[in-house]
PDB file of C-alpha atoms in Angstrom:
ATOM      1  CA  GLN A 897     -19.436  -0.846  -6.206  1.00  0.00           C
ATOM      2  CA  VAL A 898     -16.336  -0.243  -4.119  1.00  0.00           C
ATOM      3  CA  GLN A 899     -13.101  -1.020  -5.904  1.00  0.00           C
ATOM      4  CA  LEU A 900      -9.456  -0.613  -4.939  1.00  0.00           C
ATOM      5  CA  VAL A 901      -7.163  -1.486  -7.816  1.00  0.00           C
ATOM      6  CA  GLU A 902      -3.400  -1.785  -7.372  1.00  0.00           C
ATOM      7  CA  SER A 903      -0.904  -1.440 -10.194  1.00  0.00           C
ATOM      8  CA  GLY A 904       2.832  -1.061 -10.692  1.00  0.00           C
ATOM      9  CA  GLY A 905       4.079  -4.395  -9.419  1.00  0.00           C
ATOM     10  CA  GLY A 906       6.707  -6.384 -11.241  1.00  0.00           C
ATOM     11  CA  LEU A 907      10.190  -7.851 -11.135  1.00  0.00           C
ATOM     12  CA  VAL A 908      13.085  -5.692  -9.975  1.00  0.00           C
ATOM     13  CA  GLN A 909      16.711  -6.364  -9.042  1.00  0.00           C
ATOM     14  CA  PRO A 910      17.946  -5.934  -5.460  1.00  0.00           C
ATOM     15  CA  GLY A 911      18.718  -2.285  -4.812  1.00  0.00           C
ATOM     16  CA  GLY A 912      16.205  -1.171  -7.398  1.00  0.00           C
ATOM     17  CA  SER A 913      13.077   0.929  -7.083  1.00  0.00           C
ATOM     18  CA  LEU A 914       9.420   0.514  -7.860  1.00  0.00           C
ATOM     19  CA  THR A 915       6.312   2.627  -7.321  1.00  0.00           C
ATOM     20  CA  LEU A 916       2.911   1.105  -6.645  1.00  0.00           C
ATOM     21  CA  SER A 917      -0.409   2.838  -7.203  1.00  0.00           C
ATOM     22  CA  CYS A 918      -3.880   2.150  -5.841  1.00  0.00           C
ATOM     23  CA  THR A 919      -6.878   3.817  -7.441  1.00  0.00           C
ATOM     24  CA  ALA A 920     -10.171   3.812  -5.540  1.00  0.00           C
ATOM     25  CA  SER A 921     -13.737   4.113  -6.752  1.00  0.00           C
ATOM     26  CA  GLY A 922     -17.099   3.878  -5.011  1.00  0.00           C
ATOM     27  CA  ILE A 923     -15.864   5.559  -1.805  1.00  0.00           C
ATOM     28  CA  THR A 924     -15.262   9.095  -0.635  1.00  0.00           C
ATOM     29  CA  PHE A 925     -11.521   8.589  -0.861  1.00  0.00           C
ATOM     30  CA  ARG A 926     -10.485  11.792   0.910  1.00  0.00           C
ATOM     31  CA  ILE A 927     -12.057  10.732   4.243  1.00  0.00           C
ATOM     32  CA  TYR A 928     -10.546   7.224   4.320  1.00  0.00           C
ATOM     33  CA  THR A 929      -7.381   6.253   6.117  1.00  0.00           C
ATOM     34  CA  MET A 930      -5.313   4.374   3.553  1.00  0.00           C
ATOM     35  CA  ASN A 931      -2.822   1.582   4.171  1.00  0.00           C
ATOM     36  CA  TRP A 932      -0.441  -0.771   2.428  1.00  0.00           C
ATOM     37  CA  PHE A 933      -0.061  -4.374   3.557  1.00  0.00           C
ATOM     38  CA  ARG A 934       1.952  -7.201   2.060  1.00  0.00           C
ATOM     39  CA  GLN A 935       2.012 -10.975   2.218  1.00  0.00           C
ATOM     40  CA  ALA A 936       5.134 -12.960   1.386  1.00  0.00           C
ATOM     41  CA  PRO A 937       5.000 -16.653   0.437  1.00  0.00           C
ATOM     42  CA  GLY A 938       4.352 -18.798   3.498  1.00  0.00           C
ATOM     43  CA  LYS A 939       3.925 -15.806   5.789  1.00  0.00           C
ATOM     44  CA  GLN A 940       1.068 -13.886   7.364  1.00  0.00           C
ATOM     45  CA  ARG A 941      -0.092 -10.565   5.985  1.00  0.00           C
ATOM     46  CA  GLU A 942       1.911  -7.716   7.495  1.00  0.00           C
ATOM     47  CA  PHE A 943       1.452  -3.987   7.833  1.00  0.00           C
ATOM     48  CA  VAL A 944       3.667  -1.792   5.642  1.00  0.00           C
ATOM     49  CA  ALA A 945       2.500   1.818   5.964  1.00  0.00           C
ATOM     50  CA  THR A 946      -0.485   4.011   6.756  1.00  0.00           C
ATOM     51  CA  ILE A 947      -1.447   7.559   5.833  1.00  0.00           C
ATOM     52  CA  THR A 948      -4.209   9.691   7.312  1.00  0.00           C
ATOM     53  CA  THR A 949      -6.913  11.405   5.294  1.00  0.00           C
ATOM     54  CA  SER A 950      -5.052  14.582   4.373  1.00  0.00           C
ATOM     55  CA  GLY A 951      -1.611  12.998   4.400  1.00  0.00           C
ATOM     56  CA  GLY A 952      -0.525  14.654   7.635  1.00  0.00           C
ATOM     57  CA  GLY A 953       0.011  11.467   9.616  1.00  0.00           C
ATOM     58  CA  ILE A 954       2.231   8.656   8.343  1.00  0.00           C
ATOM     59  CA  THR A 955       3.524   5.504  10.002  1.00  0.00           C
ATOM     60  CA  TYR A 956       5.834   2.826   8.574  1.00  0.00           C
ATOM     61  CA  ALA A 957       6.744  -0.670   9.598  1.00  0.00           C
ATOM     62  CA  ASP A 958      10.309  -0.829  10.909  1.00  0.00           C
ATOM     63  CA  SER A 959      11.261  -3.165   8.075  1.00  0.00           C
ATOM     64  CA  VAL A 960      10.605  -0.501   5.419  1.00  0.00           C
ATOM     65  CA  LYS A 961      11.317   2.727   7.297  1.00  0.00           C
ATOM     66  CA  GLY A 962      13.767   4.913   5.399  1.00  0.00           C
ATOM     67  CA  ARG A 963      13.262   3.009   2.146  1.00  0.00           C
ATOM     68  CA  PHE A 964       9.537   3.298   1.359  1.00  0.00           C
ATOM     69  CA  THR A 965       7.394   6.420   1.041  1.00  0.00           C
ATOM     70  CA  ILE A 966       3.602   6.410   1.216  1.00  0.00           C
ATOM     71  CA  SER A 967       1.635   9.298  -0.279  1.00  0.00           C
ATOM     72  CA  ARG A 968      -1.822  10.083  -1.591  1.00  0.00           C
ATOM     73  CA  ALA A 969      -3.444  12.298  -4.198  1.00  0.00           C
ATOM     74  CA  ASN A 970      -6.990  12.831  -2.972  1.00  0.00           C
ATOM     75  CA  ALA A 971      -8.032  14.721  -6.096  1.00  0.00           C
ATOM     76  CA  ARG A 972      -7.144  11.638  -8.134  1.00  0.00           C
ATOM     77  CA  ASN A 973      -8.441   9.030  -5.633  1.00  0.00           C
ATOM     78  CA  THR A 974      -4.997   7.464  -5.688  1.00  0.00           C
ATOM     79  CA  LEU A 975      -2.629   6.040  -3.078  1.00  0.00           C
ATOM     80  CA  TYR A 976       1.079   5.509  -3.807  1.00  0.00           C
ATOM     81  CA  LEU A 977       3.946   3.516  -2.363  1.00  0.00           C
ATOM     82  CA  GLN A 978       7.414   4.486  -3.561  1.00  0.00           C
ATOM     83  CA  MET A 979       9.825   1.665  -2.795  1.00  0.00           C
ATOM     84  CA  ASN A 980      13.588   2.232  -2.919  1.00  0.00           C
ATOM     85  CA  THR A 981      16.597   0.047  -2.137  1.00  0.00           C
ATOM     86  CA  LEU A 982      14.479  -3.043  -2.575  1.00  0.00           C
ATOM     87  CA  ARG A 983      15.590  -6.295  -0.974  1.00  0.00           C
ATOM     88  CA  PRO A 984      14.668  -9.908  -1.743  1.00  0.00           C
ATOM     89  CA  GLU A 985      12.728 -10.020   1.525  1.00  0.00           C
ATOM     90  CA  ASP A 986      10.436  -7.311   0.122  1.00  0.00           C
ATOM     91  CA  THR A 987       9.074  -9.902  -2.300  1.00  0.00           C
ATOM     92  CA  ALA A 988       5.349 -10.207  -1.610  1.00  0.00           C
ATOM     93  CA  VAL A 989       1.881  -9.478  -2.858  1.00  0.00           C
ATOM     94  CA  TYR A 990       1.152  -5.879  -1.900  1.00  0.00           C
ATOM     95  CA  TYR A 991      -2.408  -4.930  -0.946  1.00  0.00           C
ATOM     96  CA  CYS A 992      -4.092  -1.550  -0.787  1.00  0.00           C
ATOM     97  CA  ASN A 993      -6.527  -1.056   2.107  1.00  0.00           C
ATOM     98  CA  GLY A 994      -9.003   1.697   2.910  1.00  0.00           C
ATOM     99  CA  TYR A 995     -10.676   2.214   6.289  1.00  0.00           C
ATOM    100  CA  LEU A 996     -13.293   4.761   7.310  1.00  0.00           C
ATOM    101  CA  PRO A 997     -12.624   5.655  10.971  1.00  0.00           C
ATOM    102  CA  GLY A 998     -15.538   5.065  13.349  1.00  0.00           C
ATOM    103  CA  THR A 999     -17.274   2.667  10.970  1.00  0.00           C
ATOM    104  CA  SER A1000     -17.082  -0.924   9.783  1.00  0.00           C
ATOM    105  CA  HIS A1001     -16.147   0.216   6.281  1.00  0.00           C
ATOM    106  CA  ASN A1002     -12.924  -1.576   5.416  1.00  0.00           C
ATOM    107  CA  TYR A1003     -11.947  -2.463   1.852  1.00  0.00           C
ATOM    108  CA  TRP A1004      -9.130  -4.328   0.127  1.00  0.00           C
ATOM    109  CA  GLY A1005      -7.652  -4.385  -3.335  1.00  0.00           C
ATOM    110  CA  GLN A1006      -6.806  -7.540  -5.253  1.00  0.00           C
ATOM    111  CA  GLY A1007      -3.070  -7.194  -4.711  1.00  0.00           C
ATOM    112  CA  THR A1008      -0.087  -6.687  -6.988  1.00  0.00           C
ATOM    113  CA  GLN A1009       2.997  -8.905  -7.074  1.00  0.00           C
ATOM    114  CA  VAL A1010       6.401  -7.416  -6.287  1.00  0.00           C
ATOM    115  CA  SER A1011       9.365  -9.712  -6.894  1.00  0.00           C
ATOM    116  CA  VAL A1012      12.904  -8.665  -5.955  1.00  0.00           C
ATOM    117  CA  SER A1013      15.471 -11.000  -7.456  1.00  0.00           C
ATOM    118  CA  SER A1014      18.682 -10.991  -9.446  1.00  0.00           C
TER     119      SER A1014
END
């Protein structure tokens, strides 16, 4: 079965840092485009960052550009999101997503809660 499992969420003070991980199984991870999305209370799900199969192409949402870093370790089937200078508005459930280009294969993790509060 396909599984994407996020970890690393928690409570952090404004200005702090946190790193999320997403470990995949049941897919050929190295050929999937990987993404992070988030959903804050009362809001729609929004795009955070994407990374191409070998890590050579990266795009960030304007709201996180310069603060967040997406990366992947294909040998470990793991996606990362390093989050720095966190703000209260970053509070959300963060979701890992994997998409196989040219197909209908699109998978989601269960989400991990990130709360930024003093």
